[in-house]
GROMACS .gro file of C-alpha atoms in nm:
model
  350
    1MET     CA    1  -2.377  -1.442  -1.199
    2PRO     CA    2  -2.272  -1.076  -1.170
    3THR     CA    3  -1.984  -0.962  -1.388
    4LEU     CA    4  -1.650  -0.872  -1.231
    5ARG     CA    5  -1.725  -0.506  -1.290
    6GLN     CA    6  -2.054  -0.539  -1.101
    7GLN     CA    7  -1.879  -0.722  -0.818
    8LEU     CA    8  -1.612  -0.453  -0.798
    9ASP     CA    9  -1.875  -0.179  -0.795
   10ASP     CA   10  -2.054  -0.361  -0.512
   11LEU     CA   11  -1.727  -0.397  -0.323
   12ILE     CA   12  -1.652  -0.025  -0.355
   13GLU     CA   13  -2.003   0.060  -0.231
   14LYS     CA   14  -1.951  -0.176   0.063
   15LEU     CA   15  -1.606  -0.049   0.162
   16ALA     CA   16  -1.639   0.326   0.099
   17PRO     CA   17  -1.832   0.384   0.426
   18ASP     CA   18  -1.539   0.235   0.620
   19MET     CA   19  -1.303   0.484   0.456
   20GLU     CA   20  -1.546   0.766   0.532
   21LYS     CA   21  -1.572   0.662   0.898
   22ALA     CA   22  -1.192   0.649   0.920
   23PHE     CA   23  -1.168   1.006   0.786
   24HIS     CA   24  -1.421   1.144   1.033
   25ALA     CA   25  -1.262   0.949   1.319
   26ALA     CA   26  -0.929   1.114   1.237
   27VAL     CA   27  -1.087   1.461   1.222
   28ASP     CA   28  -1.272   1.406   1.552
   29ASP     CA   29  -0.947   1.294   1.714
   30LEU     CA   30  -0.769   1.604   1.585
   31LYS     CA   31  -1.037   1.831   1.730
   32ASP     CA   32  -1.041   1.646   2.063
   33GLU     CA   33  -0.665   1.685   2.106
   34ILE     CA   34  -0.657   2.059   2.037
   35VAL     CA   35  -0.614   2.278   2.344
   36LEU     CA   36  -0.794   2.599   2.250
   37LYS     CA   37  -0.592   2.806   2.496
   38GLU     CA   38  -0.266   2.712   2.321
   39VAL     CA   39  -0.404   2.817   1.983
   40VAL     CA   40  -0.537   3.147   2.120
   41GLU     CA   41  -0.204   3.232   2.287
   42ARG     CA   42  -0.018   3.193   1.959
   43LEU     CA   43  -0.282   3.387   1.768
   44GLU     CA   44  -0.249   3.670   2.019
   45ARG     CA   45   0.119   3.689   1.924
   46ARG     CA   46   0.018   3.672   1.556
   47ASP     CA   47   0.231   3.362   1.530
   48ILE     CA   48   0.056   3.183   1.243
   49ASN     CA   49   0.300   2.893   1.222
   50GLY     CA   50   0.284   2.849   1.597
   51ALA     CA   51  -0.096   2.842   1.588
   52LEU     CA   52  -0.088   2.582   1.312
   53ALA     CA   53   0.158   2.374   1.513
   54ALA     CA   54  -0.080   2.390   1.812
   55LEU     CA   55  -0.348   2.224   1.597
   56HIS     CA   56  -0.127   1.912   1.572
   57ILE     CA   57  -0.236   1.830   1.217
   58ASP     CA   58   0.023   1.556   1.178
   59PRO     CA   59   0.019   1.282   0.912
   60GLU     CA   60   0.002   1.028   1.195
   61ALA     CA   61  -0.341   1.159   1.288
   62PHE     CA   62  -0.477   1.019   0.962
   63GLN     CA   63  -0.347   0.664   1.011
   64PRO     CA   64  -0.705   0.524   1.030
   65LEU     CA   65  -0.730   0.613   0.660
   66SER     CA   66  -0.421   0.406   0.591
   67GLU     CA   67  -0.575   0.098   0.751
   68ALA     CA   68  -0.902   0.142   0.561
   69LEU     CA   69  -0.705   0.179   0.239
   70ARG     CA   70  -0.511  -0.141   0.305
   71ASN     CA   71  -0.833  -0.332   0.372
   72ALA     CA   72  -0.986  -0.206   0.046
   73TYR     CA   73  -0.671  -0.297  -0.146
   74ASN     CA   74  -0.662  -0.649  -0.005
   75ALA     CA   75  -1.034  -0.704  -0.066
   76GLY     CA   76  -0.998  -0.585  -0.425
   77GLY     CA   77  -0.704  -0.811  -0.496
   78SER     CA   78  -0.878  -1.112  -0.342
   79LEU     CA   79  -1.195  -1.055  -0.545
   80VAL     CA   80  -1.005  -1.025  -0.872
   81ALA     CA   81  -0.805  -1.341  -0.794
   82GLU     CA   82  -1.130  -1.531  -0.737
   83ASN     CA   83  -1.250  -1.419  -1.080
   84MET     CA   84  -0.920  -1.469  -1.261
   85PRO     CA   85  -0.957  -1.662  -1.590
   86ARG     CA   86  -0.797  -2.005  -1.617
   87LEU     CA   87  -0.422  -1.975  -1.637
   88PHE     CA   88  -0.175  -2.202  -1.814
   89ASP     CA   89   0.201  -2.181  -1.830
   90PRO     CA   90   0.385  -2.177  -2.166
   91ASN     CA   91   0.394  -2.560  -2.161
   92GLY     CA   92   0.018  -2.586  -2.116
   93GLY     CA   93   0.028  -2.675  -1.746
   94ARG     CA   94  -0.252  -2.546  -1.526
   95VAL     CA   95  -0.152  -2.263  -1.293
   96VAL     CA   96  -0.314  -2.211  -0.953
   97PHE     CA   97  -0.305  -1.843  -0.862
   98ARG     CA   98  -0.372  -1.697  -0.517
   99TRP     CA   99  -0.365  -1.329  -0.426
  100ASP     CA  100  -0.072  -1.227  -0.208
  101VAL     CA  101  -0.114  -0.891  -0.035
  102ARG     CA  102   0.231  -0.938   0.123
  103ASN     CA  103   0.393  -0.955  -0.220
  104GLN     CA  104   0.675  -0.700  -0.251
  105GLY     CA  105   0.499  -0.516  -0.531
  106ALA     CA  106   0.169  -0.508  -0.343
  107GLU     CA  107   0.334  -0.380  -0.026
  108ALA     CA  108   0.512  -0.106  -0.220
  109HIS     CA  109   0.184  -0.015  -0.388
  110ILE     CA  110   0.003   0.014  -0.055
  111ARG     CA  111   0.278   0.233   0.089
  112GLU     CA  112   0.265   0.465  -0.212
  113LEU     CA  113  -0.114   0.495  -0.204
  114SER     CA  114  -0.122   0.548   0.172
  115SER     CA  115   0.156   0.806   0.170
  116ALA     CA  116  -0.004   1.004  -0.113
  117LEU     CA  117  -0.346   1.002   0.054
  118ILE     CA  118  -0.229   1.101   0.401
  119THR     CA  119   0.008   1.368   0.270
  120ASN     CA  120  -0.266   1.521   0.057
  121VAL     CA  121  -0.527   1.521   0.336
  122SER     CA  122  -0.295   1.658   0.606
  123GLU     CA  123  -0.137   1.927   0.387
  124SER     CA  124  -0.468   2.047   0.246
  125THR     CA  125  -0.611   2.063   0.599
  126ILE     CA  126  -0.317   2.277   0.713
  127GLU     CA  127  -0.361   2.507   0.412
  128ALA     CA  128  -0.731   2.552   0.494
  129ALA     CA  129  -0.640   2.640   0.853
  130ARG     CA  130  -0.372   2.886   0.742
  131GLN     CA  131  -0.618   3.053   0.505
  132THR     CA  132  -0.876   3.086   0.783
  133ILE     CA  133  -0.623   3.253   1.014
  134VAL     CA  134  -0.507   3.500   0.750
  135GLU     CA  135  -0.864   3.589   0.656
  136GLY     CA  136  -0.955   3.631   1.023
  137TYR     CA  137  -0.669   3.875   1.081
  138SER     CA  138  -0.763   4.069   0.767
  139ARG     CA  139  -1.119   4.116   0.901
  140GLY     CA  140  -0.989   4.229   1.237
  141GLN     CA  141  -1.123   3.926   1.423
  142GLY     CA  142  -0.992   3.853   1.768
  143PRO     CA  143  -0.782   3.543   1.853
  144ASN     CA  144  -1.074   3.368   2.029
  145THR     CA  145  -1.304   3.405   1.729
  146ILE     CA  146  -1.038   3.286   1.486
  147ALA     CA  147  -0.957   2.989   1.708
  148ARG     CA  148  -1.322   2.885   1.720
  149ASP     CA  149  -1.351   2.924   1.345
  150LEU     CA  150  -1.064   2.679   1.323
  151VAL     CA  151  -1.179   2.411   1.566
  152GLY     CA  152  -1.555   2.475   1.594
  153ARG     CA  153  -1.786   2.525   1.890
  154LYS     CA  154  -1.871   2.255   2.141
  155ASN     CA  155  -2.224   2.121   2.128
  156ALA     CA  156  -2.367   2.151   2.482
  157VAL     CA  157  -2.552   1.820   2.442
  158THR     CA  158  -2.296   1.596   2.269
  159GLY     CA  159  -1.978   1.765   2.387
  160LYS     CA  160  -1.848   1.735   2.029
  161ARG     CA  161  -1.710   2.030   1.838
  162GLU     CA  162  -1.926   2.143   1.546
  163GLY     CA  163  -1.819   2.363   1.258
  164GLY     CA  164  -1.456   2.461   1.222
  165VAL     CA  165  -1.232   2.411   0.921
  166ILE     CA  166  -1.032   2.117   1.057
  167GLY     CA  167  -1.068   1.846   0.791
  168LEU     CA  168  -1.166   2.083   0.510
  169ASN     CA  169  -0.944   2.171   0.216
  170ALA     CA  170  -0.845   2.519   0.100
  171PRO     CA  171  -1.115   2.558  -0.171
  172GLN     CA  172  -1.381   2.469   0.088
  173ALA     CA  173  -1.237   2.718   0.335
  174GLU     CA  174  -1.240   2.980   0.059
  175LEU     CA  175  -1.606   2.898  -0.021
  176ILE     CA  176  -1.703   2.952   0.341
  177GLU     CA  177  -1.514   3.280   0.363
  178ARG     CA  178  -1.675   3.405   0.041
  179THR     CA  179  -2.016   3.309   0.179
  180ARG     CA  180  -1.942   3.505   0.497
  181ILE     CA  181  -1.859   3.815   0.292
  182ASN     CA  182  -2.167   3.778   0.072
  183LEU     CA  183  -2.413   3.730   0.358
  184ALA     CA  184  -2.265   4.020   0.554
  185SER     CA  185  -2.272   4.254   0.255
  186GLY     CA  186  -2.641   4.346   0.255
  187ASP     CA  187  -2.632   4.320  -0.127
  188PRO     CA  188  -2.928   4.100  -0.233
  189ALA     CA  189  -2.745   3.979  -0.546
  190LEU     CA  190  -2.445   3.862  -0.344
  191MET     CA  191  -2.652   3.720  -0.059
  192SER     CA  192  -2.866   3.520  -0.303
  193LYS     CA  193  -2.560   3.320  -0.409
  194TYR     CA  194  -2.586   3.134  -0.080
  195LEU     CA  195  -2.919   2.982  -0.188
  196ALA     CA  196  -2.746   2.808  -0.480
  197LEU     CA  197  -2.499   2.619  -0.258
  198GLN     CA  198  -2.561   2.245  -0.250
  199THR     CA  199  -2.398   2.213   0.093
  200ARG     CA  200  -2.609   2.477   0.267
  201ASP     CA  201  -2.854   2.389   0.545
  202LYS     CA  202  -3.190   2.453   0.380
  203ARG     CA  203  -3.355   2.492   0.721
  204LEU     CA  204  -3.184   2.832   0.741
  205ASP     CA  205  -3.304   2.948   0.399
  206GLY     CA  206  -3.598   3.134   0.550
  207ALA     CA  207  -3.377   3.359   0.762
  208VAL     CA  208  -3.149   3.430   0.468
  209LYS     CA  209  -3.440   3.510   0.235
  210LYS     CA  210  -3.588   3.744   0.496
  211ALA     CA  211  -3.260   3.936   0.518
  212ILE     CA  212  -3.237   3.949   0.138
  213ALA     CA  213  -3.591   4.087   0.110
  214ALA     CA  214  -3.507   4.353   0.366
  215GLY     CA  215  -3.181   4.438   0.190
  216LYS     CA  216  -2.993   4.397   0.516
  217PRO     CA  217  -2.688   4.191   0.617
  218LEU     CA  218  -2.760   3.865   0.796
  219ASP     CA  219  -2.746   3.916   1.172
  220GLN     CA  220  -2.432   3.783   1.339
  221ALA     CA  221  -2.596   3.503   1.536
  222THR     CA  222  -2.767   3.361   1.227
  223LEU     CA  223  -2.453   3.411   1.018
  224ASP     CA  224  -2.249   3.210   1.270
  225LYS     CA  225  -2.507   2.930   1.255
  226VAL     CA  226  -2.516   2.933   0.873
  227LEU     CA  227  -2.137   2.912   0.850
  228MET     CA  228  -2.115   2.639   1.113
  229ARG     CA  229  -2.365   2.422   0.923
  230LEU     CA  230  -2.189   2.500   0.596
  231ARG     CA  231  -1.858   2.382   0.740
  232ASP     CA  232  -2.014   2.062   0.875
  233ASN     CA  233  -2.184   1.983   0.545
  234ASN     CA  234  -1.866   2.046   0.351
  235LEU     CA  235  -1.679   1.820   0.590
  236ARG     CA  236  -1.930   1.543   0.520
  237LEU     CA  237  -1.894   1.607   0.149
  238ARG     CA  238  -1.516   1.586   0.170
  239GLY     CA  239  -1.531   1.265   0.370
  240ASN     CA  240  -1.766   1.111   0.115
  241THR     CA  241  -1.552   1.225  -0.180
  242ILE     CA  242  -1.230   1.096  -0.025
  243ALA     CA  243  -1.395   0.766   0.063
  244ARG     CA  244  -1.541   0.703  -0.281
  245THR     CA  245  -1.229   0.815  -0.470
  246GLU     CA  246  -0.970   0.641  -0.254
  247THR     CA  247  -1.166   0.317  -0.227
  248LEU     CA  248  -1.195   0.300  -0.606
  249THR     CA  249  -0.825   0.379  -0.644
  250SER     CA  250  -0.731   0.110  -0.391
  251VAL     CA  251  -0.951  -0.156  -0.550
  252MET     CA  252  -0.844  -0.075  -0.906
  253SER     CA  253  -0.477  -0.064  -0.803
  254ALA     CA  254  -0.512  -0.405  -0.642
  255ARG     CA  255  -0.678  -0.536  -0.956
  256HIS     CA  256  -0.379  -0.421  -1.160
  257GLU     CA  257  -0.137  -0.581  -0.915
  258SER     CA  258  -0.340  -0.903  -0.912
  259TYR     CA  259  -0.297  -0.941  -1.288
  260ARG     CA  260   0.072  -0.867  -1.253
  261GLN     CA  261   0.107  -1.141  -0.991
  262ALA     CA  262  -0.097  -1.385  -1.200
  263THR     CA  263   0.113  -1.320  -1.509
  264ALA     CA  264   0.433  -1.378  -1.313
  265LYS     CA  265   0.294  -1.699  -1.159
  266ALA     CA  266   0.208  -1.831  -1.507
  267ASN     CA  267   0.553  -1.730  -1.633
  268ARG     CA  268   0.389  -1.525  -1.906
  269ASN     CA  269   0.493  -1.201  -2.072
  270GLU     CA  270   0.292  -0.901  -1.951
  271ASN     CA  271   0.250  -0.791  -2.311
  272LEU     CA  272   0.004  -1.079  -2.354
  273ILE     CA  273  -0.245  -0.875  -2.152
  274THR     CA  274  -0.463  -0.615  -2.321
  275ARG     CA  275  -0.662  -0.354  -2.130
  276LYS     CA  276  -0.974  -0.173  -2.246
  277TRP     CA  277  -1.122   0.139  -2.087
  278HIS     CA  278  -1.495   0.146  -2.014
  279ASN     CA  279  -1.663   0.461  -1.887
  280SER     CA  280  -1.961   0.443  -1.654
  281GLY     CA  281  -2.213   0.522  -1.925
  282LYS     CA  282  -2.365   0.787  -1.699
  283ARG     CA  283  -2.428   1.147  -1.800
  284THR     CA  284  -2.198   1.252  -1.518
  285SER     CA  285  -1.903   1.070  -1.677
  286ARG     CA  286  -1.618   1.306  -1.757
  287HIS     CA  287  -1.590   1.415  -2.118
  288THR     CA  288  -1.227   1.301  -2.120
  289HIS     CA  289  -1.330   0.955  -2.003
  290GLN     CA  290  -1.610   0.935  -2.257
  291ILE     CA  291  -1.344   0.983  -2.523
  292LEU     CA  292  -1.133   0.709  -2.363
  293ASN     CA  293  -1.423   0.465  -2.377
  294ALA     CA  294  -1.338   0.139  -2.563
  295GLN     CA  295  -0.975   0.241  -2.614
  296GLU     CA  296  -0.738  -0.053  -2.580
  297VAL     CA  297  -0.371  -0.074  -2.486
  298THR     CA  298  -0.127  -0.364  -2.469
  299GLY     CA  299   0.067  -0.474  -2.162
  300LEU     CA  300   0.033  -0.372  -1.799
  301ASP     CA  301   0.240  -0.056  -1.808
  302MET     CA  302   0.122   0.114  -2.126
  303PRO     CA  303  -0.101   0.401  -2.005
  304PHE     CA  304  -0.423   0.534  -2.147
  305HIS     CA  305  -0.376   0.893  -2.268
  306SER     CA  306  -0.652   1.137  -2.177
  307VAL     CA  307  -0.713   1.430  -2.409
  308SER     CA  308  -0.630   1.646  -2.105
  309GLY     CA  309  -0.274   1.516  -2.128
  310ALA     CA  310  -0.308   1.294  -1.820
  311MET     CA  311  -0.186   0.935  -1.829
  312LEU     CA  312  -0.361   0.657  -1.637
  313ARG     CA  313  -0.307   0.281  -1.640
  314TYR     CA  314  -0.655   0.227  -1.493
  315PRO     CA  315  -0.937   0.439  -1.341
  316GLY     CA  316  -0.816   0.611  -1.027
  317ASP     CA  317  -0.447   0.574  -1.114
  318THR     CA  318  -0.238   0.865  -0.983
  319SER     CA  319   0.103   0.700  -1.013
  320LEU     CA  320   0.177   0.875  -1.345
  321GLY     CA  321   0.074   1.217  -1.219
  322ALA     CA  322  -0.293   1.227  -1.320
  323PRO     CA  323  -0.459   1.526  -1.145
  324ALA     CA  324  -0.766   1.521  -0.923
  325SER     CA  325  -0.976   1.639  -1.218
  326GLU     CA  326  -0.924   1.295  -1.375
  327ILE     CA  327  -0.967   1.096  -1.056
  328VAL     CA  328  -1.222   1.234  -0.810
  329ASN     CA  329  -1.549   1.036  -0.803
  330CYS     CA  330  -1.454   0.841  -1.116
  331GLU     CA  331  -1.679   0.540  -1.187
  332CYS     CA  332  -1.504   0.399  -1.494
  333ASP     CA  333  -1.372   0.045  -1.535
  334CYS     CA  334  -1.081  -0.126  -1.707
  335GLU     CA  335  -1.122  -0.467  -1.871
  336TYR     CA  336  -0.819  -0.701  -1.865
  337ASN     CA  337  -0.777  -0.985  -2.114
  338PHE     CA  338  -0.509  -1.253  -2.158
  339ASN     CA  339  -0.417  -1.305  -2.521
  340PHE     CA  340  -0.281  -1.658  -2.488
  341ALA     CA  341  -0.395  -1.746  -2.840
  342GLU     CA  342  -0.141  -1.498  -2.970
  343ALA     CA  343   0.128  -1.655  -2.753
  344TYR     CA  344   0.045  -1.998  -2.895
  345ALA     CA  345   0.068  -1.864  -3.250
  346ARG     CA  346   0.406  -1.711  -3.176
  347SER     CA  347   0.531  -2.041  -3.036
  348ARG     CA  348   0.442  -2.200  -3.371
  349GLY     CA  349   0.634  -1.937  -3.561
  350ARG     CA  350   0.326  -1.755  -3.686
   0.00000   0.00000   0.00000
């Protein structure tokens, strides 16, 4: 019989693709709704805010993510409830516990998680678009070129837009701009940095190496292709990162809420629960989380304290302000235990 941790890991692996599909569906919808002419007209007037408004990057566009998050949350809570240890009330009576996703606490939790996710994705997408416009103006690019850098070029076969920064975050947009500068510089040292990028299209390495050997800038047609593929690969990376991170956060949040519901159903004090942090055991585990390994806290609300200063009640917890550096792609676990023996001893005056 797999352990609960193994079952949760399997659940995250199963549900993450749904979150990833929801992200890409939202991005595709955004691109499909953009009228390029409207963006170009505003760029011609150098109206950056107007151009951003014409992209219609509204929080509502990312609602598919909200639904995927809710499904992951509910699945996580249900799985934990199925694996909940036997519960007894203070009088020794057996307690039957069932997960309730409509519970007031659970609903509030889902709203908080959904709002934080959608706000982060939409705002970071807008910032990436703003950065692309500003950089385009600084290079003297025309409105049509900037607009296509924003939304991508249509594939003649599929009719879908490829490339473009819609869906990327600001650091990714900055990476692409820096790559553009390096490959157009003609400096072999700068151009060679492209070959170290994990998200590059290796099929284009030959053309880049040829330009490096000749000590010449990459020709414009090849540069456009390189950047388009780099944008697409970074978009896939972002979708995968969001999916993995947010699915884990949803499942772990539901686990926490499930224990809160179970404790309330058994009429037990939440301080009878202890929680122990377990890192993934992998070499990729964060140093801060390696230090947290095997640390134990009492109650449901006492946080674990990372040496970075961040506080987390469980892996993936952002409710206490933990930054992305403590959350993204985390694979840690948190073990929950009921200390009913202690409660019994207290009842006997010991």
